[in-house]
Coordinates of C-alpha atoms in Angstrom, one line a residue:
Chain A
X1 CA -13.5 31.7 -15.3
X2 CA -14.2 28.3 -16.4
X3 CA -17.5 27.8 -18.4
X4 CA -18.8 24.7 -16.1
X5 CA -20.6 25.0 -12.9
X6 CA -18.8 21.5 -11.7
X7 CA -15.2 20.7 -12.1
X8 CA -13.5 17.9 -10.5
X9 CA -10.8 19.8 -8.8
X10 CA -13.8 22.2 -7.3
X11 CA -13.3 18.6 -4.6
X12 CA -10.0 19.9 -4.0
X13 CA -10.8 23.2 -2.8
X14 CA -13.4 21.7 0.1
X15 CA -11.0 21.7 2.6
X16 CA -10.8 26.0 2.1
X17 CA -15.0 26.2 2.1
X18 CA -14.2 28.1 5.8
X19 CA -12.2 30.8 4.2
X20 CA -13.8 34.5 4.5
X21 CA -16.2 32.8 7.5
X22 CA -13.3 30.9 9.5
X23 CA -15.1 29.9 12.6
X24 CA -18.3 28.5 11.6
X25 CA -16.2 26.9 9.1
X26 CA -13.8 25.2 11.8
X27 CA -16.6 24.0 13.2
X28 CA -18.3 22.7 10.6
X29 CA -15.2 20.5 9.8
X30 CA -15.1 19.3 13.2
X31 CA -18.9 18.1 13.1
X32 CA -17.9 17.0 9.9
X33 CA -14.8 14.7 11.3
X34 CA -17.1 13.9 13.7
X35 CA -20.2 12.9 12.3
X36 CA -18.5 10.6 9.6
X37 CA -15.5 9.3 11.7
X38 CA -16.1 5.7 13.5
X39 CA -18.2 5.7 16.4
X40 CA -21.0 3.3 17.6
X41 CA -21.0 2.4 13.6
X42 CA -17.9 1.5 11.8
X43 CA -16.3 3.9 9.1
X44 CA -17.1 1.4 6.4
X45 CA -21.2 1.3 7.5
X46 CA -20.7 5.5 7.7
X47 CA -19.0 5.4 4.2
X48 CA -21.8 3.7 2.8
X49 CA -24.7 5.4 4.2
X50 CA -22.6 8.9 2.9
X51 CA -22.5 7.3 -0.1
X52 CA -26.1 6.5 -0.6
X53 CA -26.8 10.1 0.5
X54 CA -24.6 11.5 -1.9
X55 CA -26.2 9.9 -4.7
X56 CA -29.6 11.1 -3.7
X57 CA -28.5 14.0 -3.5
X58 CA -26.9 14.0 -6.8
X59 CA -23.7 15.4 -5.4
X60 CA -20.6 14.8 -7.7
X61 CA -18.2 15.7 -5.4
X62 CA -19.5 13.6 -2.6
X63 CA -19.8 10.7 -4.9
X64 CA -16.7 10.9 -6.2
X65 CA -15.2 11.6 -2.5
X66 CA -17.5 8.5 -1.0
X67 CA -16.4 5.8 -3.8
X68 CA -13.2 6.2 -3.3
X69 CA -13.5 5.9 0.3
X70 CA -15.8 3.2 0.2
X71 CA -12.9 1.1 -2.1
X72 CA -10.8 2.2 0.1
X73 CA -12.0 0.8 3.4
X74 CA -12.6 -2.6 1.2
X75 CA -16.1 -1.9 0.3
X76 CA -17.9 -4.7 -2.2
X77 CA -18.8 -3.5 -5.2
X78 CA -22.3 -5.3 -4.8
X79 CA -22.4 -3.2 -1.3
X80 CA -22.3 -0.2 -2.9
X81 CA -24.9 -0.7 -5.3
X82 CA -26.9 -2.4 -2.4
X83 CA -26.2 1.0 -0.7
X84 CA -27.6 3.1 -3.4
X85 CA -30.5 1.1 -4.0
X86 CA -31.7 1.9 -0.5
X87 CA -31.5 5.5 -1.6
X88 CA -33.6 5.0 -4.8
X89 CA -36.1 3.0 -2.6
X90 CA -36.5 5.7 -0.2
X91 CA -36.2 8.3 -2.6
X92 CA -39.5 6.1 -4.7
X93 CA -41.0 5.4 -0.9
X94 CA -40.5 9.1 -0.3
X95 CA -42.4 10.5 -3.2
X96 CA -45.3 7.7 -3.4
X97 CA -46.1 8.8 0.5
X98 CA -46.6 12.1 -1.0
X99 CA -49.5 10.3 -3.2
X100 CA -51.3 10.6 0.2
X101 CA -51.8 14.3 -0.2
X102 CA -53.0 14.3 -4.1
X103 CA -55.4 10.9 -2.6
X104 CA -56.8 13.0 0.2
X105 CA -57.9 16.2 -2.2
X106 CA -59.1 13.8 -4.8
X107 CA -61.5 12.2 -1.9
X108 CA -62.1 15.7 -0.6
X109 CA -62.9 17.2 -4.0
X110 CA -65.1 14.4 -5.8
X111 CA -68.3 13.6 -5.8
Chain B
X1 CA 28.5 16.3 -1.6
X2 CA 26.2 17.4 -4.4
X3 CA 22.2 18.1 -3.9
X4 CA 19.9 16.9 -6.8
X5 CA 19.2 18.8 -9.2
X6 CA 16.2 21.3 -8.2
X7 CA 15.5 22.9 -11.9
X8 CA 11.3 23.7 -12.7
X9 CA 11.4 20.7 -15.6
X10 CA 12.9 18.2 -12.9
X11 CA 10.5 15.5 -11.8
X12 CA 11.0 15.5 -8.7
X13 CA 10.4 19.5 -8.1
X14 CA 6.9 19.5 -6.4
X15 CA 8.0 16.6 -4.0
X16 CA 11.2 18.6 -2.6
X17 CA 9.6 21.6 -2.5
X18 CA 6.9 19.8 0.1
X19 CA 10.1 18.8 1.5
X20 CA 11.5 21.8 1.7
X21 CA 8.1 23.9 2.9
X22 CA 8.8 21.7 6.0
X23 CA 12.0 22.2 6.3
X24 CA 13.2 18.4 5.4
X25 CA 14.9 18.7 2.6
X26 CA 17.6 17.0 1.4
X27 CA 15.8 14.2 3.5
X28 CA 19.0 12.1 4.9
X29 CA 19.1 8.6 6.3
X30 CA 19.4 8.5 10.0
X31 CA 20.9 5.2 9.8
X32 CA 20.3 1.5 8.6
X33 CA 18.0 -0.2 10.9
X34 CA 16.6 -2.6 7.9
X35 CA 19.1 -4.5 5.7
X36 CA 16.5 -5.8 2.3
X37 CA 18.1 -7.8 0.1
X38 CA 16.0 -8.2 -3.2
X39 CA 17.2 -11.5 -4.3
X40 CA 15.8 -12.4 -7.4
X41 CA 13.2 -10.6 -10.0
X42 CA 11.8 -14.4 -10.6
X43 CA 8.4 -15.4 -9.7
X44 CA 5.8 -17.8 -10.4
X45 CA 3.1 -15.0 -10.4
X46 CA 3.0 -11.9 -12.7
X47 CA 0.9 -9.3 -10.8
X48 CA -0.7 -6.1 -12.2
X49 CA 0.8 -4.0 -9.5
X50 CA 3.7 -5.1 -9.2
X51 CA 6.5 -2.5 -9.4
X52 CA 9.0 -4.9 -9.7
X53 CA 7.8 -6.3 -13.0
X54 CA 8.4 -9.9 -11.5
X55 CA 7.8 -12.7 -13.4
X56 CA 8.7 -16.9 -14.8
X57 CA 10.9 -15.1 -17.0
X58 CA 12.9 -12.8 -15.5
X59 CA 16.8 -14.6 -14.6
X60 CA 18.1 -12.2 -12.2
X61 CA 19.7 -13.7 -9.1
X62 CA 21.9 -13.0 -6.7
X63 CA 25.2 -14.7 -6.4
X64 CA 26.4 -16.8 -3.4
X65 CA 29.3 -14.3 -3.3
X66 CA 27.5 -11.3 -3.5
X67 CA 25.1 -13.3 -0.5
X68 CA 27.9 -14.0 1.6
X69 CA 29.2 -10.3 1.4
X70 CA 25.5 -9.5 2.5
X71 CA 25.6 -11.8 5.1
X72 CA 28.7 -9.9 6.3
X73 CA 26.8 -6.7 6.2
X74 CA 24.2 -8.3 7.9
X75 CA 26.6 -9.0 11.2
X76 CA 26.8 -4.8 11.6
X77 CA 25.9 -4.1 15.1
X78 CA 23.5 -1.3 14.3
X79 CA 21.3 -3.4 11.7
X80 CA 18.6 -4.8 13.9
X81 CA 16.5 -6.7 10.5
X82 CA 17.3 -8.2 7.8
X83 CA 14.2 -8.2 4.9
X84 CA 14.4 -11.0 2.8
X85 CA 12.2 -10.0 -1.0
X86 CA 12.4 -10.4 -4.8
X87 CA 10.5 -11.3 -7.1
X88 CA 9.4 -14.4 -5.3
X89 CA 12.3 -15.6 -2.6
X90 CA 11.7 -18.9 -2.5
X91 CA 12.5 -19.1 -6.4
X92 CA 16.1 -18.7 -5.5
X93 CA 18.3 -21.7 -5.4
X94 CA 20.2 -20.1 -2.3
X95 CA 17.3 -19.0 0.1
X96 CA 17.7 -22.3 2.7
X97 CA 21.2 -21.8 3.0
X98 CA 20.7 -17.4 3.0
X99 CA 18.5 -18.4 6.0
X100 CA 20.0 -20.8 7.9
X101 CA 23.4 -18.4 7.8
X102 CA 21.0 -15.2 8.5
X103 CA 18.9 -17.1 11.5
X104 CA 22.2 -17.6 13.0
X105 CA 22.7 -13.8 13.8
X106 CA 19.7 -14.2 16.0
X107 CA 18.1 -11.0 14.5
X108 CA 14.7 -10.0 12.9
X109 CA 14.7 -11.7 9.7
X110 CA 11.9 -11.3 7.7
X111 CA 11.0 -13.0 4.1
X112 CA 8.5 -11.7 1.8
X113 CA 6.6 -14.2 0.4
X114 CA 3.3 -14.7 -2.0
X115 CA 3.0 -17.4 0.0
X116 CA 0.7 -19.8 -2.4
X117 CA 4.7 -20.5 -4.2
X118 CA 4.7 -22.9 -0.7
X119 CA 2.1 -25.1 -1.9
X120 CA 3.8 -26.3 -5.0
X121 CA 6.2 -29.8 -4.6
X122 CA 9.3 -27.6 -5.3
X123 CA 9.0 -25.4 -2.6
X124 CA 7.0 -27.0 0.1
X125 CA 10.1 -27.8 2.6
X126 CA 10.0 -23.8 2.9
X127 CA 6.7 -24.0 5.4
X128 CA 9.1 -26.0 7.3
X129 CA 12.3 -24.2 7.1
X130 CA 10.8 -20.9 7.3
X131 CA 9.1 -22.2 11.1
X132 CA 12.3 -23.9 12.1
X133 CA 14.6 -20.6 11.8
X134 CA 11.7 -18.6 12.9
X135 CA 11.0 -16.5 9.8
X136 CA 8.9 -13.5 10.1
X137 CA 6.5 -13.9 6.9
X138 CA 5.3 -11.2 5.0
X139 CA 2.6 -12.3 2.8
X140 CA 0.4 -10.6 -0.3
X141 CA -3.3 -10.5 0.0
X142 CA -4.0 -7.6 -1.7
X143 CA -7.7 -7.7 -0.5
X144 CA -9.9 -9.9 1.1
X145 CA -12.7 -10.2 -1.1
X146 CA -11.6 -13.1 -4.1
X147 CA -12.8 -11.8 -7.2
X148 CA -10.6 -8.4 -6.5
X149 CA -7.8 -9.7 -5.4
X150 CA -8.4 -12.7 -8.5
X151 CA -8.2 -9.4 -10.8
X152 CA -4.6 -8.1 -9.7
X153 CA -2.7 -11.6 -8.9
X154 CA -4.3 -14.1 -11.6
X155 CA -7.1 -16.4 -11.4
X156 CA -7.5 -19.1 -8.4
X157 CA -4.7 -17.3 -6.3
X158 CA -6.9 -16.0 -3.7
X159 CA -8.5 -19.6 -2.7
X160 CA -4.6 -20.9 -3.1
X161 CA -2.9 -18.2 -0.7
X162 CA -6.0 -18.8 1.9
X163 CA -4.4 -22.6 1.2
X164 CA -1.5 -21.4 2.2
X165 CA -2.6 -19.9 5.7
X166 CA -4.1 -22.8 6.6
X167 CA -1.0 -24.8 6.3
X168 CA 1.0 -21.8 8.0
X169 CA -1.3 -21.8 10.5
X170 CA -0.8 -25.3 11.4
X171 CA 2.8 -24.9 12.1
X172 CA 1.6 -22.2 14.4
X173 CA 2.2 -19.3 12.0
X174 CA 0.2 -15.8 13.0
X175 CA -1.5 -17.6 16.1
X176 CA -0.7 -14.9 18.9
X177 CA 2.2 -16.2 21.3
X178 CA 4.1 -18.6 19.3
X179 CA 6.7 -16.1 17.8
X180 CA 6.1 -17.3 14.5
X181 CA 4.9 -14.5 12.8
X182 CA 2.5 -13.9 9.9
X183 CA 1.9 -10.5 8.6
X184 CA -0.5 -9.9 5.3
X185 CA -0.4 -7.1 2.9
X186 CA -3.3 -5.3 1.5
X187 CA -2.8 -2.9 -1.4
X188 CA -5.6 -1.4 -3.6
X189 CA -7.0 -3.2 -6.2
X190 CA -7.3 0.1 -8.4
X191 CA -6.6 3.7 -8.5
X192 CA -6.8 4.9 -5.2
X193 CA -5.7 4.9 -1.8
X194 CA -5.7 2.8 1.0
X195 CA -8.5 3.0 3.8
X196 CA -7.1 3.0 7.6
X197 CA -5.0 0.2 8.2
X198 CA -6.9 -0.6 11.4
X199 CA -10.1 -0.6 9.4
X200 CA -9.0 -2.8 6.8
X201 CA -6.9 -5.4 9.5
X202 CA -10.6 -5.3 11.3
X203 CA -12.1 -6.4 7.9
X204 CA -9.6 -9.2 6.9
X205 CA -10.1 -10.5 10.2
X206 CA -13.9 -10.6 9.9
X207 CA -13.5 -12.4 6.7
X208 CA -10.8 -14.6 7.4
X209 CA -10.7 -15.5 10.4
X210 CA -14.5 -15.7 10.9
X211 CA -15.9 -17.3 7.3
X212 CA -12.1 -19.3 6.8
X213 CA -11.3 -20.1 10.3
X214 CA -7.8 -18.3 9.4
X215 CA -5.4 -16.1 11.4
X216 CA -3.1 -13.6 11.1
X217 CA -0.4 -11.2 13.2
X218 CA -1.0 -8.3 11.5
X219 CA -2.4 -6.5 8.2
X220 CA 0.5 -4.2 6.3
X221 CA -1.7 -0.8 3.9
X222 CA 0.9 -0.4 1.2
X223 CA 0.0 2.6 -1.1
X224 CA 0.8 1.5 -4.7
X225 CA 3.8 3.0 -6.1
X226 CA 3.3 4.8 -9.4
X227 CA 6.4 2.6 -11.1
X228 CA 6.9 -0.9 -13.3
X229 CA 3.4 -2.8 -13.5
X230 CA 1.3 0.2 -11.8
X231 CA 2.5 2.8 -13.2
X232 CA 1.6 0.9 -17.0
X233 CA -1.7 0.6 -15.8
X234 CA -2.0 4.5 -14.4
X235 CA -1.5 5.4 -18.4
X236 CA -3.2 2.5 -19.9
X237 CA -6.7 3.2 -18.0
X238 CA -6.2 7.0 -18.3
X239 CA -5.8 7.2 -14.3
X240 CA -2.3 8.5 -13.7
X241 CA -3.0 12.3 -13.8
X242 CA -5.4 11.9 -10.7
X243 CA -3.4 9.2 -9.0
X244 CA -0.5 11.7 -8.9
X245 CA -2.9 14.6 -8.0
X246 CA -4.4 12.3 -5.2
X247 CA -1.2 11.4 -4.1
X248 CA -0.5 14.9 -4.0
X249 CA -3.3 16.0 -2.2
X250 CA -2.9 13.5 0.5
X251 CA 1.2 14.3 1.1
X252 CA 1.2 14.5 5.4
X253 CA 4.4 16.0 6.5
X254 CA 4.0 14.2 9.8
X255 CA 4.7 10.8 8.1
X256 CA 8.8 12.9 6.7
X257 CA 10.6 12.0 9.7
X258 CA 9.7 8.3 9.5
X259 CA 9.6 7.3 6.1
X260 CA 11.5 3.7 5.5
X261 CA 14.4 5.2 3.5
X262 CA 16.0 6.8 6.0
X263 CA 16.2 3.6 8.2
X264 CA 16.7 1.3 5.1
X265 CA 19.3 0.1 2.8
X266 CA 18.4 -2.1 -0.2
X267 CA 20.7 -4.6 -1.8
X268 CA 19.9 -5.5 -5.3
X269 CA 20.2 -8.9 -6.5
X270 CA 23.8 -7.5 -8.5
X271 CA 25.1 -5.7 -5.4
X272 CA 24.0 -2.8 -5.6
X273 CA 22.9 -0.1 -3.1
X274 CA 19.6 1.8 -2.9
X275 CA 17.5 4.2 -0.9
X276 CA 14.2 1.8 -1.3
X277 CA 13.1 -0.9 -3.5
X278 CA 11.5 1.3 -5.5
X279 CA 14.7 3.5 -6.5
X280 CA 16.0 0.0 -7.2
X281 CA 13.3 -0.7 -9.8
X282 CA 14.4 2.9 -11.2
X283 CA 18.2 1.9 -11.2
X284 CA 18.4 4.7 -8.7
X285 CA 21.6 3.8 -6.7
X286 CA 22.3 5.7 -3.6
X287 CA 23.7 9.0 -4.1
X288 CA 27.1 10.0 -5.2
X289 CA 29.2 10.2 -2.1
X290 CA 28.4 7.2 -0.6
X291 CA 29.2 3.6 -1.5
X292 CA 26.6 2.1 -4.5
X293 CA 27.4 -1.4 -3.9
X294 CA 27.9 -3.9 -0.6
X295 CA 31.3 -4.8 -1.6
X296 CA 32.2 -1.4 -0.5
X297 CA 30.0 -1.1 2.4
X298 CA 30.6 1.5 4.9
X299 CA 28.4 2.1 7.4
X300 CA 29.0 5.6 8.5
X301 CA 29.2 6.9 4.9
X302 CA 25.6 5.7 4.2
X303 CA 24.1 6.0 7.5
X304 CA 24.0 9.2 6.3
X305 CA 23.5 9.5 3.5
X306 CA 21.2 12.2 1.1
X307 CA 18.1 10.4 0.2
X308 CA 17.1 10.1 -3.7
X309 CA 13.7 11.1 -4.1
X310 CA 11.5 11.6 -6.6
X311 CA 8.0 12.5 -7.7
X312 CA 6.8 8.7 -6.9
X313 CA 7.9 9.6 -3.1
X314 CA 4.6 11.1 -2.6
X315 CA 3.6 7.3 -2.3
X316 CA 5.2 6.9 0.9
X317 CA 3.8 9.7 1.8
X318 CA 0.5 10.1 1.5
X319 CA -2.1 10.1 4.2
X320 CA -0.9 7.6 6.9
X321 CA 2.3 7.3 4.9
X322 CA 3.4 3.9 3.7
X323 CA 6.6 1.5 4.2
X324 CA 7.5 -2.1 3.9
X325 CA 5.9 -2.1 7.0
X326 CA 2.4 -0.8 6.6
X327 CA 1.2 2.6 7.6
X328 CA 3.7 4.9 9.0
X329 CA 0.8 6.8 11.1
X330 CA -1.9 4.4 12.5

């Protein structure tokens, strides 16, 4: 047994995540295929929003996975970044909204 | 006729066993479709890619006799293309007169080109003879943005090959219904794969064609090969390992039956016969049994013939698969 939680072949082995539940695991792949093929959006706009929510959700496999498709399909460096920064934006707009919760016990609770 | 060799330390061991999980190994040619003649190693450019290991300095070349034996070859019923490469073409004393004697066959003759060679004084009449014997031009663009594809070819080239469109599309070149034809070639800037080729063809025409007004037949995905150039920067940048393993990962047996080998016989600019340009750089001749050189030619010996293959088949392979041509599986 390795003495790491994370390895990068662990990416490797994704394609076998159905094994011991087959079924929910075909179908996962084929929301999967779905969700991130080209649709309405192109597969460049999907690789980038897959990208940005890998990094938010500090995933090292999907952001290893998600770079190399988003060079692939000819993805800007700068678009990347771009991409991610929409992440961290929502991520900082995400938690400030929270600050609505600590404001409205501090207005509740004072004097 | 003997098979290659199939010990644990060989090489080439994890590629014939995929070939042999599905059942298509030893691959064989199912005859020559595509006669490429690699001319000359010289070129004006030295990329970072290439697998060729092209360059100014390189002297190889082929002979006029060696080219008129070829042209001979060419003439075989069965051969539908003739695909014209190097190095850069166009650096080769003999390429008018290779053209004007292949043109008259009335087959598909295709040249590969970096096409920004065209726009310097020594080389210029080839915009012109290339239209008038109705060359099909297969041009490097590795990627559409200009600071990438700056990175792989040399400074300046990208703004100097979108030149060269220009001037190709003026002579009618990859506008749709003048059968003159202009296909680019995207290969990745890096270590990794190719994107879907209808993707990326979507994305050069974006940028080309809308910001630069330019226009194109169609866009070739080449994986990279993991010899010459490449291959040196794999180990320099501490890549190869997962560039084999992705490679690897990504082998599609669907793309087996189709791969460009078993269509294809390459000339090399001394004569010599190989499975694909890339056995060529490898000094890999065709297998023993069949003719290694066009002197001896015999068509129903190497039609064929046992394929050479080797671990950096898995390029050809991988995902969509990859050829001269593009994607195997769009």
């Amino acid at each position: 047994m390795n003495e790491t939680y994370y390895e990068r072949r662990d990416l490797e082995d994704f394609p076998h995540i159905g094994e011991y539940a087959p079924e929910p695991g075909a179908k996962f792949f084929e929301y999967y295929a779905t969700a991130t093929s080209a649709g309405k959006l192109t597969a460049r706009e999907k690789a980038l929003i897959a990208l940005a929510v890998a990094t938010v959700r500090h995933c090292p496999y999907c952001i290893d996975a998600y770079t190399n498709k988003c060079l692939s399909l000819g993805v800007g460096n700068d678009e990347m970044m771009e991409a991610v920064h929409v992440g961290a934006a929502l991520v900082a707009g995400d938690t400030l909204a929270h600050a609505t919760q600590m404001r409205k016990i501090i207005k509740q609770k004072e004097m | 006729m003997m098979h290659q060799a199939t010990s644990r330390t060989d090489p080439a061991d994890a590629f014939i066993e995929r070939l042999t999980d599905c059942g298509a190994f030893p691959l064989r040619a199912s005859g020559i479709d595509i006669l490429q003649l690699n001319i000359t190693r010289r070129c004006n450019l030295s990329c970072k890619h290439c697998h060729v290991q092209a360059g100014p300095r390189r002297t190889e070349m082929m002979s006029r006799e060696t080219m008129t034996r070829c042209i001979e070859v060419a003439g075989t019923e069965e051969i539908s293309t003739i695909d014209i490469t190097g190095g850069t073409p166009e650096m080769h004393q003999d390429l008018e007169w290779l053209i004007i004697k292949l043109a008259a066959l009335k087959k598909r003759l295709i040249v590969r080109s970096n096409l920004l060679v065209m726009l310097e004084p020594a080389y210029r009449r080839y915009l012109d003879v290339f239209a008038a014997n109705k060359v099909e031009l297969v041009g490097s663009l590795p990627d559409c943005n200009a600071e990438k594809s700056d990175r792989q070819r040399g400074v300046g080239t990208f703004e100097r090959v979108l030149q060269a469109i220009g001037e190709l599309n003026q002579r009618s070149y990859g506008v749709p219904g003048s059968g003159l034809r202009l296909h680019l070639v995207h290969n990745p800037v890096g270590a990794y794969l190719p994107g879907p080729q209808a993707a990326l063809e979507a994305e050069y025409r974006r940028l080309l064609g809308d910001r630069h007004g330019l226009s194109f037949n169609t866009l070739f995905c080449l994986v990279n090969t993991p010899i010459g150039r490449y291959l040196d920067y794999l180990k320099r940048s501490g890549n190869l390992s997962d560039y084999m393993r992705a490679l690897q990962c990504a082998f599609n047996p669907q793309t087996v039956t189709s791969v460009m080998c078993r269509t294809t016989l390459s000339v090399g600019w001394d004569g010599r016969l190989y499975d694909c340009d890339f056995n060529q750089m490898l000094n890999l001749t065709v297998n023993s049994g069949a003719p290694d050189h066009i002197e001896a030619f015999d068509y129903a010996r190497l039609a064929g013939r046992e394929i050479m293959v080797r671990s950096h088949c898995f390029a050809c392979t991988a995902g969509a698969g990859s050829s001269c041509q593009g994607a195997l599986k769009t």
